[in-house]
XYZ file of C-alpha atoms in Angstrom:
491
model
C -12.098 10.934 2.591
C -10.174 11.779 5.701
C -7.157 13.456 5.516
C -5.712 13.173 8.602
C -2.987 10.226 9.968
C -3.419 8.926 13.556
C -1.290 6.160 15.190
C -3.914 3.271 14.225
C -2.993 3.970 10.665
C 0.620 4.161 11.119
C 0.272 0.707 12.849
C -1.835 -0.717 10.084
C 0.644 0.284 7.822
C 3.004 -2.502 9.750
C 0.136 -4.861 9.997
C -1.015 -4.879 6.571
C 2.574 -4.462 4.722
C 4.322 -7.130 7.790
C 5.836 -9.467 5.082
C 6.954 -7.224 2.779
C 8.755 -5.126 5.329
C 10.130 -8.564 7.383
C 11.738 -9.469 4.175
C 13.652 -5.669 3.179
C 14.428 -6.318 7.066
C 16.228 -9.398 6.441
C 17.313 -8.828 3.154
C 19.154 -5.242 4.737
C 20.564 -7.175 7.730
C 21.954 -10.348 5.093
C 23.403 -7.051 3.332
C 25.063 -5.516 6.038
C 26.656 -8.548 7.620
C 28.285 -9.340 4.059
C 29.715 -5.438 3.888
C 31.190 -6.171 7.104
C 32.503 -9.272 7.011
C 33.734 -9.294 3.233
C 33.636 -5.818 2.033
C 34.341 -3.183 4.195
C 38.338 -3.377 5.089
C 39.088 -4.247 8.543
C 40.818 -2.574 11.583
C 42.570 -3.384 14.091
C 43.289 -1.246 17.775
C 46.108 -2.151 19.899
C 46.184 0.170 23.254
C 48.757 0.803 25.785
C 48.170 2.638 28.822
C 50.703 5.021 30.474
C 50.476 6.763 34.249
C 51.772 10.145 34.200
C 53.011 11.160 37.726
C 53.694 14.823 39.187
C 56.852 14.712 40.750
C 56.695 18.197 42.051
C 54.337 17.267 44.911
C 56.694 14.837 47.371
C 54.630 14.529 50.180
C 52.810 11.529 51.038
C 49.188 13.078 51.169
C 47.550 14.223 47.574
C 45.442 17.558 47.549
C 42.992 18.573 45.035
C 45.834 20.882 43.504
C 47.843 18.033 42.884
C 45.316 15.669 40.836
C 44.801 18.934 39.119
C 48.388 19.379 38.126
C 48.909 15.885 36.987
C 45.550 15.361 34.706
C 47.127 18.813 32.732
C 50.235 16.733 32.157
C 47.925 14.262 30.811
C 46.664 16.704 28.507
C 50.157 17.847 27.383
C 51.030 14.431 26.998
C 48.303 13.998 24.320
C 49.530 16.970 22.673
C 53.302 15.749 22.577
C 52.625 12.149 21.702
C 51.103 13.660 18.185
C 53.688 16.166 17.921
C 55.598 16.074 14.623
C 58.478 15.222 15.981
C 57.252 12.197 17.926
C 55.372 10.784 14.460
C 58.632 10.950 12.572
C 60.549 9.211 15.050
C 57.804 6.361 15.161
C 57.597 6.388 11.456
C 61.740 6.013 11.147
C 61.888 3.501 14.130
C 58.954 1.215 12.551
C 60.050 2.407 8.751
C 56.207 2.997 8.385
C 54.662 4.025 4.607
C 52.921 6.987 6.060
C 52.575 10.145 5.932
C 52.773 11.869 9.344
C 49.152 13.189 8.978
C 48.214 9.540 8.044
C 49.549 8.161 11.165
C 48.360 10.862 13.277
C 44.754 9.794 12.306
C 45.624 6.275 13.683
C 46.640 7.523 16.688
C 44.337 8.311 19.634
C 45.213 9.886 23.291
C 42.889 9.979 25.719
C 42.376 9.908 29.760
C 40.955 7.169 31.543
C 38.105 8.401 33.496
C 39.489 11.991 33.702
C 42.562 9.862 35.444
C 46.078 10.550 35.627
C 46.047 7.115 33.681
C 46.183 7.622 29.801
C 45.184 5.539 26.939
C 47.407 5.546 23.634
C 45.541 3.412 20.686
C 46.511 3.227 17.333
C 44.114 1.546 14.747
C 45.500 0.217 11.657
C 44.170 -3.024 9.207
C 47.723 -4.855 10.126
C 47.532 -5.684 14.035
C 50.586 -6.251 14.478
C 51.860 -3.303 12.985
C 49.053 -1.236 15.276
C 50.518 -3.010 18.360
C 53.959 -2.164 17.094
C 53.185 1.654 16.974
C 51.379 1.732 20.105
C 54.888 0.329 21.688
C 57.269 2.232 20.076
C 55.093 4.951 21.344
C 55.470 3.981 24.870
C 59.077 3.435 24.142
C 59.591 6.919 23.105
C 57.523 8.190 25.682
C 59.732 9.096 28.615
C 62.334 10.476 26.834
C 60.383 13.036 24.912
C 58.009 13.560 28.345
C 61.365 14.485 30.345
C 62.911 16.561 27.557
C 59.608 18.907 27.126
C 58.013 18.354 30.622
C 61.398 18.584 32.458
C 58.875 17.114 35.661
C 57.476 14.387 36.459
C 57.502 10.909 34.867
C 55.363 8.411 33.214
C 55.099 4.773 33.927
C 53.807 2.207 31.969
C 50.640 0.070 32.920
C 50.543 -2.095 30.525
C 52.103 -2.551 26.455
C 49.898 -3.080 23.420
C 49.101 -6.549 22.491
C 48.487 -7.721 19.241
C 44.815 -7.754 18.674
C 43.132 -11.091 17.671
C 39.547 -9.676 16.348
C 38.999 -6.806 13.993
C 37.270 -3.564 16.181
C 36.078 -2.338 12.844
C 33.509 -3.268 11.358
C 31.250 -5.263 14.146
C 29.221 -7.780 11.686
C 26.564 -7.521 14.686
C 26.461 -4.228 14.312
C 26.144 -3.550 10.797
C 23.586 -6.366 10.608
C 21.535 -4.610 13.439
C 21.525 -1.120 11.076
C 20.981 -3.134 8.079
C 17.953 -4.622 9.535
C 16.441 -1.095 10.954
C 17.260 0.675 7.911
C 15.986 -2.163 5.805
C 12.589 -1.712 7.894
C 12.762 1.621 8.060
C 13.179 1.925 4.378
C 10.286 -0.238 3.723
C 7.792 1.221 5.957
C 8.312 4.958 4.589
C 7.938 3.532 0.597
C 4.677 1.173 1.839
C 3.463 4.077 3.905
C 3.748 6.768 1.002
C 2.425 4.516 -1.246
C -0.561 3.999 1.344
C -0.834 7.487 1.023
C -0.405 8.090 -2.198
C -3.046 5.749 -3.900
C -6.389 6.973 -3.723
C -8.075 4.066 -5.120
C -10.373 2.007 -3.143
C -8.509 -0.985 -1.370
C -9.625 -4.391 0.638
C -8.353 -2.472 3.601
C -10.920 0.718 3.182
C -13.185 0.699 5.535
C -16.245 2.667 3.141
C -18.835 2.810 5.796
C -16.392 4.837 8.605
C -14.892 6.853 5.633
C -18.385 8.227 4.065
C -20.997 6.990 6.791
C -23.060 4.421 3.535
C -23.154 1.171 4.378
C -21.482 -1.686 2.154
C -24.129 -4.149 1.229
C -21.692 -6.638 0.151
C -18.219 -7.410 -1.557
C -18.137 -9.742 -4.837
C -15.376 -11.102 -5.616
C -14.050 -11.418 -9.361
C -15.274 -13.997 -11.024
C -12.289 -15.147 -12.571
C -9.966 -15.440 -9.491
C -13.227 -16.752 -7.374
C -13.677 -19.877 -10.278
C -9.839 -20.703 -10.304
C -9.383 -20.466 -7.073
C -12.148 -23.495 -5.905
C -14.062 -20.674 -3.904
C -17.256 -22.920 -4.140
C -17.679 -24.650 -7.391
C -19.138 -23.927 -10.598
C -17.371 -22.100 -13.946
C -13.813 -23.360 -13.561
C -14.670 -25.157 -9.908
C -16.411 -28.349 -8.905
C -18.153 -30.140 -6.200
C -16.727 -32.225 -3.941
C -16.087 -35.256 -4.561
C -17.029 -34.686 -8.386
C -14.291 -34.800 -10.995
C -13.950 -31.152 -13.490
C -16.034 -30.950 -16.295
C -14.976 -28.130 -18.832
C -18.329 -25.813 -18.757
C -17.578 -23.169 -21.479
C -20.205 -19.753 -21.336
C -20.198 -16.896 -23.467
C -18.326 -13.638 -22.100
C -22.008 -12.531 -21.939
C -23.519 -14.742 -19.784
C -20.195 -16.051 -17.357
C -20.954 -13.007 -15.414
C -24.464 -13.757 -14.657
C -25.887 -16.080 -11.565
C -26.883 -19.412 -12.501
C -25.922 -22.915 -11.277
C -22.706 -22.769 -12.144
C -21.436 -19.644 -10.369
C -19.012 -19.926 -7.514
C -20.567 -20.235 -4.203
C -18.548 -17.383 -2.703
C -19.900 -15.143 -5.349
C -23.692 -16.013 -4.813
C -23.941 -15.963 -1.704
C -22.359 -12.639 -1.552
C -25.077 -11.209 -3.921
C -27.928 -13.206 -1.354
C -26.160 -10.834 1.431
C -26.454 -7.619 -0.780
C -29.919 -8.495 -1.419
C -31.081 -8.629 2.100
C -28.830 -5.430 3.067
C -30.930 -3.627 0.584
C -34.330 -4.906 1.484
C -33.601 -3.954 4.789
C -32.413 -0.373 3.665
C -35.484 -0.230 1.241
C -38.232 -0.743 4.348
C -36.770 2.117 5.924
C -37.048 4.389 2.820
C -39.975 3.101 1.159
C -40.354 2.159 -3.052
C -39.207 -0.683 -4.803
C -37.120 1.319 -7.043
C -33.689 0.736 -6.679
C -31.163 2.841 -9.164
C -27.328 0.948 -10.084
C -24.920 3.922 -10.433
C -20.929 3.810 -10.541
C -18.649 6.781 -10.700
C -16.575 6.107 -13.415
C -17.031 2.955 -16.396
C -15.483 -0.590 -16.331
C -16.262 -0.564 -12.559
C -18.835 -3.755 -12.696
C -21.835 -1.970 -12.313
C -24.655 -3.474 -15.320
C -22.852 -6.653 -14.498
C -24.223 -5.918 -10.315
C -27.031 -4.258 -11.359
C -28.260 -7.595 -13.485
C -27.221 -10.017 -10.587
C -28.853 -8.381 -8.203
C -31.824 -8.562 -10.309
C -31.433 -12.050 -10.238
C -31.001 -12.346 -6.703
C -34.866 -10.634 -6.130
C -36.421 -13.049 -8.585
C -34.621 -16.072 -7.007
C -36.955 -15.550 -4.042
C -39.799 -15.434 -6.005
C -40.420 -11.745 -6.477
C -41.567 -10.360 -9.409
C -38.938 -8.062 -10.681
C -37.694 -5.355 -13.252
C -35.105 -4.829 -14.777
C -34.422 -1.550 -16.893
C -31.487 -0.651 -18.666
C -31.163 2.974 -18.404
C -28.114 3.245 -20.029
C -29.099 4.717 -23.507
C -26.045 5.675 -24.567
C -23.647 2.299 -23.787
C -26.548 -0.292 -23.216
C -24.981 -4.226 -22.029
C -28.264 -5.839 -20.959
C -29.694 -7.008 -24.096
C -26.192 -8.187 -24.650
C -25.595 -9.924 -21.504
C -28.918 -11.703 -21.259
C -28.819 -12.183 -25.176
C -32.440 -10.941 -26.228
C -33.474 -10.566 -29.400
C -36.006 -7.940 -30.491
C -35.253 -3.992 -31.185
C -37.581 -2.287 -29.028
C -36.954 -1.196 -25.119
C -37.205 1.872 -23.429
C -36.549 4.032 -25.983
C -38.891 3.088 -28.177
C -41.702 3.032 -24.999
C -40.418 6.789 -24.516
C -40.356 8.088 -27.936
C -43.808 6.046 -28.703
C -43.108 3.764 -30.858
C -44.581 0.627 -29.195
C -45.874 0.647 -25.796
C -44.234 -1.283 -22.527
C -45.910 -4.806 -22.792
C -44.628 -4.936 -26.537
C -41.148 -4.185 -25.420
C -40.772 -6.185 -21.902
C -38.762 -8.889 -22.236
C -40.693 -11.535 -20.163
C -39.606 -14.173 -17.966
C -36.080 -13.975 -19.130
C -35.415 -15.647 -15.630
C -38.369 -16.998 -13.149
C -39.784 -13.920 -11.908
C -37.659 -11.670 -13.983
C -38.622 -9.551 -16.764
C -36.239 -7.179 -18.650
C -36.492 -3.837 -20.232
C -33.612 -3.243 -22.513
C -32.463 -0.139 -23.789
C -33.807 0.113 -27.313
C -32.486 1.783 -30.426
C -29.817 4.684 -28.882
C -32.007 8.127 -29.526
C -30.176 11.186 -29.825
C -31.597 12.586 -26.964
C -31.294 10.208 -23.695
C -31.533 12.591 -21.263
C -34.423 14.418 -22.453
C -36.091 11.102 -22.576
C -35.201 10.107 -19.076
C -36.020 13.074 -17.583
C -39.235 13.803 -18.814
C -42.933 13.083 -17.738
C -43.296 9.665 -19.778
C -40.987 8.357 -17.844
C -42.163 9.244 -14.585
C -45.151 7.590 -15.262
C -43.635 4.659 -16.636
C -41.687 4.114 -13.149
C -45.060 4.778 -11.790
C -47.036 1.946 -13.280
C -44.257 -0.448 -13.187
C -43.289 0.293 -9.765
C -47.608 -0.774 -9.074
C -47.043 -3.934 -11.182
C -43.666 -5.352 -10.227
C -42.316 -6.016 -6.192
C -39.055 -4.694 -7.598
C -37.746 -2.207 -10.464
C -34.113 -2.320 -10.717
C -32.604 0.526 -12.876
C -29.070 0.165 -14.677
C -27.816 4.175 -14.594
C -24.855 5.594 -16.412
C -21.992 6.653 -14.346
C -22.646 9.264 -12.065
C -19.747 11.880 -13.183
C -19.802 10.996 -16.491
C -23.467 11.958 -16.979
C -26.625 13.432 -15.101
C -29.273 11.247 -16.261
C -29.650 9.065 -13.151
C -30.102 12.430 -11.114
C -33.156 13.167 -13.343
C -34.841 10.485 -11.252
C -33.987 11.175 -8.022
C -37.871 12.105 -7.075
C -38.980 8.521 -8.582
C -36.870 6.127 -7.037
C -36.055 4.789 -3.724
C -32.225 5.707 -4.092
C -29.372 4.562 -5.426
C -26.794 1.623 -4.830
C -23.157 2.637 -5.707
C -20.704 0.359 -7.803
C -17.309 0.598 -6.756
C -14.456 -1.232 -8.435
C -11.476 -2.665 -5.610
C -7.932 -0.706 -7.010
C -9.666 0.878 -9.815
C -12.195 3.429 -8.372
C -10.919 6.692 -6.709
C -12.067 7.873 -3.505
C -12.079 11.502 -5.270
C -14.860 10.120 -7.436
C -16.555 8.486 -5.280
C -16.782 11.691 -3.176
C -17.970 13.313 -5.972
C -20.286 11.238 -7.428
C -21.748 11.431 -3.737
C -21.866 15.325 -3.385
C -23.680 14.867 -6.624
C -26.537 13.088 -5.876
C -26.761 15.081 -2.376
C -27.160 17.772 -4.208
C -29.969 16.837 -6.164
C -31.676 15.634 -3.168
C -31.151 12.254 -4.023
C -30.846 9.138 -1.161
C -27.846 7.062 -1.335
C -28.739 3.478 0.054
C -25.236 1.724 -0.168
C -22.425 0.571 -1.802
C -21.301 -2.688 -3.595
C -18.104 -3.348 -4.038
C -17.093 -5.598 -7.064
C -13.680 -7.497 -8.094
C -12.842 -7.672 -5.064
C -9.968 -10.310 -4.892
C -10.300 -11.591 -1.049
C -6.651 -11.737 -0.705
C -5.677 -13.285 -3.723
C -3.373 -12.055 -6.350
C -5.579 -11.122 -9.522
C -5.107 -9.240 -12.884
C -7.827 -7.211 -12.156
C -5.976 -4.562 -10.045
C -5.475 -1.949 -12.263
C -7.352 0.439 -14.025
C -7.265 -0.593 -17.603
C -10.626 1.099 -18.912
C -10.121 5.129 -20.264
C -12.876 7.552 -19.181
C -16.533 6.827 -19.937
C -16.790 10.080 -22.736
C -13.556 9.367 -24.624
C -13.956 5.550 -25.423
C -17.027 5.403 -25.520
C -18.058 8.654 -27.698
C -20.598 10.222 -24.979
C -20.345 13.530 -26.748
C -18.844 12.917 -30.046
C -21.506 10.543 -31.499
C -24.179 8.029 -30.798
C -24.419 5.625 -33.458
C -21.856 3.067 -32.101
C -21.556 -0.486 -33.111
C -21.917 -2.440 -29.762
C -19.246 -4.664 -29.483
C -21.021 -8.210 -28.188
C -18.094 -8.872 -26.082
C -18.069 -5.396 -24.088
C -19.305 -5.502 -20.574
C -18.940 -2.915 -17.785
């Protein structure tokens, strides 16, 4: 998987996550205009501005040395009008409850334009009382200018007025930062999470990220029949009122007449994908893989099966599975033998093929679970039982174990055309689908494609988590083999 960010995913981040981050953005803004209108206490600045002339310079004609001379009274004039003694005279004149740091932090002094004009602003949540300091200010002004100064003189441009709209907080303001926070906020938490999950998502584009083609994406079968994708189990046609059609949790999964058009026709694409990718390989033996369990794969493998014999082909299908078999189960045979009992000779492959379970599709269960699957699957019998059925049937499709759970499926990489990977959307890793990759390159086997299944096309679905533990500890893949299969279980 690649590790590295460029800006197309940092804009797909905003793309794919646009609502959720619109709302925080609004949400932020609504926020911040509330603080500032209704929460955060408001202020008020009065100003007053004084002009502070040199009177040491009488000619008519002003030099550089003079402008000099009177923009450093305007600097000493900043000094004195926060002097001590000016604060407590404003605070006696105005009898203020302040302390004389307190006002001094209301009070600001500063030069127009690097002027000989100077501003005097006092902020305060009264305005009248911050117009009434500002005043006195200029009131006391010459006095204490002449008595420190003894030169020059100030005159006043114009007295503070008593201000009619708050200059702290700006709702505008505090709704703009609300909103770019908001957004802000949201992006970072989407794009960690982005980052974060390493599950496989609608968005992943498998192909670009691990160069195997995706055959085709199913969607899950429950959201797909209550969503009227098509009609079937829990849709209709058109024009045709519901009918309740209850199926076992067996045989809901499987194609038939009744399954959601969306869903069919996305197994008829896989189908011709693989065909395609078959006639470049060569064989007719295709082996169903997943990385991890509970990621759809016996259900995929079966449909697919289907999907051959609906056009007529004669087809195959094995469950390889020894250890957690589901095809007997799903397509509810009866009978004990299957492969098995073909491998350990106890009955040969005609007495164990399930015929004609579908047109055109015959079905090789599992058999009896043997203490020794792998053995079986790797050795020479088998071989040459993929060898004479891959002669008698157009296709052999072979249900596999999970890849990093097990090895069997790599025991027969040299038989069969390659294998089709199962991936579940927002259950299976990428890590394990890398690995389950490296795996079968390194035992020289060909990967043909993926399938993704569950996928939910948009829709909100239950099936986007990972609710299945790992294949060996619920299932007992090393701690024992004689299991009762639960009829309901399915992959």
């Amino acid at each position: 998987m690649e590790d590295s960010i460029d800006i197309k995913q940092l804009f797909s981040v905003l793309k794919n996550h646009f609502l959720p981050i619109a709302v925080s953005a609004v949400i932020c803004g609504a926020a911040g205009f509330s603080a500032a209108e209704f929460l955060v206490p408001k202020k008020y600045e009065s100003s007053a501005m004084l002009y502070v002339e040199n009177n040491q310079n009488k000619s008519e004609t002003l030099n550089v040395n003079d402008i000099t001379a009177a923009q450093k009274l305007v600097n000493t004039c900043q000094i004195i009008f926060q002097s001590n003694k000016m604060l407590d005279s404003v605070i006696y004149e105005l009898d203020l409850p302040y302390t004389k740091e307190e006002l001094s932090d209301m009070i600001s002094v500063t030069s127009v334009n690097s002027t000989e004009v100077m501003r005097i602003t006092a902020s305060n949540e009264d305005p009248r009382l911050s117009a009434d300091i500002v005043n006195v200010l200029v009131e006391l002004a010459q006095n204490e200018f002449m008595r420190v100064i003894k030169s020059g003189s100030i005159e006043v441009v114009e007295y503070g007025e008593v201000p009619e709209n708050p200059s702290f907080p700006r709702p505008m303001i505090f709704t703009a930062a609300g909103i770019l926070l908001g957004a802000a906020a949201a992006y970072v938490i989407l794009f960690v999470k982005d980052i974060m999950n390493v599950t496989v998502t609608p968005r992943d584009d498998l192909t670009k990220i691990y160069n195997v083609p995706v055959f085709a994406e199913i969607m899950d079968f429950e959201a797909a029949s209550g969503s009227g994708y098509g009609y079937g189990y829990g849709g209709k046609k058109s024009g045709e009122k519901h009918t309740s059609v209850k199926r076992s949790a067996s045989k809901r999964y499987l194609l038939d007449d009744n399954t959601p058009f969306v869903i069919a026709e996305a197994y008829r694409a896989a189908r011709t994908n693989l065909i395609f990718s078959l006639a470049a390989s060569g064989g007719n033996i295709i082996g169903f893989t997943s990385a991890e369990p509970g990621e759809g794969k016996s259900t995929t493998c079966a449909n697919m099966a289907i999907a051959f014999a609906d056009m007529g082909k004669r087809v195959l299908l094995i469950d390889c599975d020894m250890r957690k078999p589901t095809v007997q189960t799903a397509f509810r045979l009866g009978g004990q033998n299957g492969l098995s009992s073909v491998l350990g000779g106890f009955c040969t492959l005609d007495d164990a093929v399930n015929k004609n379970v579908r047109p055109s599709l015959d079905v090789l269960a599992s058999g009896p679970i043997p203490p020794n699957p792998t053995e079986l699957l790797g050795s020479g019998i088998m071989a040459k039982l993929l060898e004479n059925v891959s002669a008698k049937y157009d296709y052999v499709l072979l249900d596999t174990p999970p890849i990093n759970v097990v090895t069997d499926s790599q025991l027969m990489n040299s038989i069969i055309g390659g294998h089709v990977f199962v991936v579940r959307e927002n259950a299976t890793s990428h890590p394990d689908i890398a690995e389950a990759l490296e795996k079968v390159s390194l035992a020289n086997g060909r990967k043909l494609g993926f399938i993704k299944s569950f996928c939910t096309g948009g829709m909100k679905s239950s099936y986007g988590r990972k609710k299945y533990g790992r294949y060996g500890k619920k299932y007992g893949y090393y701690q024992s083999y004689g299991y009762e299969y639960k009829q309901e279980n399915k992959e």
